[in-house]
Short mmCIF file of C-alpha atoms in Angstrom, two decimals:
data_model
loop_
_atom_site.label_atom_id
_atom_site.label_comp_id
_atom_site.label_asym_id
_atom_site.label_seq_id
_atom_site.Cartn_x
_atom_site.Cartn_y
_atom_site.Cartn_z
CA UNK N 1 65.89 86.68 23.35
CA UNK N 2 65.22 83.92 20.81
CA UNK N 3 67.65 81.60 22.63
CA UNK N 4 65.83 82.16 25.89
CA UNK N 5 62.54 81.29 24.23
CA UNK N 6 63.96 78.09 22.67
CA UNK N 7 65.61 76.99 25.86
CA UNK N 8 62.34 77.55 27.70
CA UNK N 9 60.48 75.40 25.17
CA UNK N 10 63.11 72.71 25.30
CA UNK N 11 63.05 72.67 29.07
CA UNK N 12 59.27 72.56 29.12
CA UNK N 13 59.19 69.79 26.53
CA UNK N 14 61.71 67.72 28.51
CA UNK N 15 59.72 68.30 31.65
CA UNK N 16 56.52 67.09 29.98
CA UNK N 17 58.24 64.01 28.59
CA UNK N 18 59.60 63.17 32.04
CA UNK N 19 56.13 63.67 33.50
CA UNK N 20 54.60 61.32 30.91
CA UNK N 21 57.26 58.67 31.56
CA UNK N 22 56.50 58.78 35.27
CA UNK N 23 52.81 58.05 34.70
CA UNK N 24 53.25 54.95 32.54
CA UNK N 25 52.67 51.67 34.26
CA UNK N 26 55.74 49.51 34.31
CA UNK N 27 56.03 45.77 34.38
CA UNK N 28 57.64 44.39 37.50
CA UNK N 29 61.30 43.58 37.13
CA UNK N 30 62.31 39.94 36.67
CA UNK N 31 63.80 40.13 40.18
CA UNK N 32 60.47 41.28 41.65
CA UNK N 33 58.62 38.53 39.82
CA UNK N 34 61.05 35.92 41.20
CA UNK N 35 60.81 37.30 44.74
CA UNK N 36 57.01 37.11 44.57
CA UNK N 37 57.17 33.54 43.25
CA UNK N 38 59.54 32.57 46.07
CA UNK N 39 57.25 34.25 48.63
CA UNK N 40 54.25 32.33 47.37
CA UNK N 41 56.15 29.02 47.56
CA UNK N 42 56.86 29.73 51.24
CA UNK N 43 53.22 30.59 51.88
CA UNK N 44 52.10 27.44 50.07
CA UNK N 45 54.28 25.40 52.43
CA UNK N 46 52.56 27.17 55.34
CA UNK N 47 49.16 26.26 53.83
CA UNK N 48 50.21 22.62 53.62
CA UNK N 49 51.52 22.43 57.20
CA UNK N 50 48.91 20.35 59.07
CA UNK N 51 50.19 21.52 62.46
CA UNK N 52 48.33 24.81 61.95
CA UNK N 53 45.02 23.12 61.19
CA UNK N 54 42.65 23.79 58.32
CA UNK N 55 43.02 27.00 56.38
CA UNK N 56 39.62 27.32 54.72
CA UNK N 57 37.62 30.25 56.01
CA UNK N 58 40.63 31.91 57.65
CA UNK N 59 43.17 34.32 56.33
CA UNK N 60 46.73 33.12 56.56
CA UNK N 61 47.40 35.68 59.27
CA UNK N 62 44.42 34.46 61.33
CA UNK N 63 45.68 30.90 60.98
CA UNK N 64 49.18 31.97 61.95
CA UNK N 65 47.86 33.78 65.06
CA UNK N 66 45.81 30.73 66.08
CA UNK N 67 48.91 28.57 65.75
CA UNK N 68 50.94 31.01 67.84
CA UNK N 69 48.21 31.03 70.47
CA UNK N 70 48.43 27.24 70.56
CA UNK N 71 52.19 27.35 71.11
CA UNK N 72 53.40 26.88 67.54
CA UNK N 73 56.34 28.91 66.29
CA UNK N 74 56.15 29.46 62.55
CA UNK N 75 59.00 31.06 60.68
CA UNK N 76 59.15 34.82 61.21
CA UNK N 77 59.47 35.09 57.43
CA UNK N 78 55.88 33.89 57.05
CA UNK N 79 54.62 36.51 59.48
CA UNK N 80 56.68 39.23 57.77
CA UNK N 81 55.27 38.30 54.36
CA UNK N 82 51.72 38.42 55.66
CA UNK N 83 52.19 41.74 57.44
CA UNK N 84 53.92 43.33 54.44
CA UNK N 85 51.20 42.37 51.92
CA UNK N 86 47.91 42.88 53.80
CA UNK N 87 45.85 43.73 50.69
CA UNK N 88 47.11 41.10 48.27
CA UNK N 89 44.88 38.00 48.21
CA UNK N 90 47.74 35.92 46.82
CA UNK N 91 49.47 36.56 50.15
CA UNK N 92 46.54 36.81 52.55
CA UNK N 93 44.45 33.79 51.53
CA UNK N 94 45.35 30.13 51.38
CA UNK N 95 45.62 28.28 48.10
CA UNK N 96 42.06 27.04 48.22
CA UNK N 97 40.36 30.21 49.47
CA UNK N 98 41.08 33.02 47.02
CA UNK N 99 37.46 34.15 46.56
CA UNK N 100 37.25 36.01 49.89
#
């Protein structure tokens, strides 16, 4: 009976520890940090591409769509990045328009 009680406590304690570990915020991995940095370099090159016109006052996706409408064919990687990060201003807004 005592062993059952101890094993129950141990199990419960382990469960609580696991639960607490799952709620801690974790820093992004070095790989994730590098991927984000690489993504932002690609988006910066899109910002600097004069073929797509000015980027102030437009989101990157709006600018991309205008370019597509005008017959431009940007890299599908740019479109994928923009569609996969719709709520991250570092992805959605050009270098000079981060306040929106």
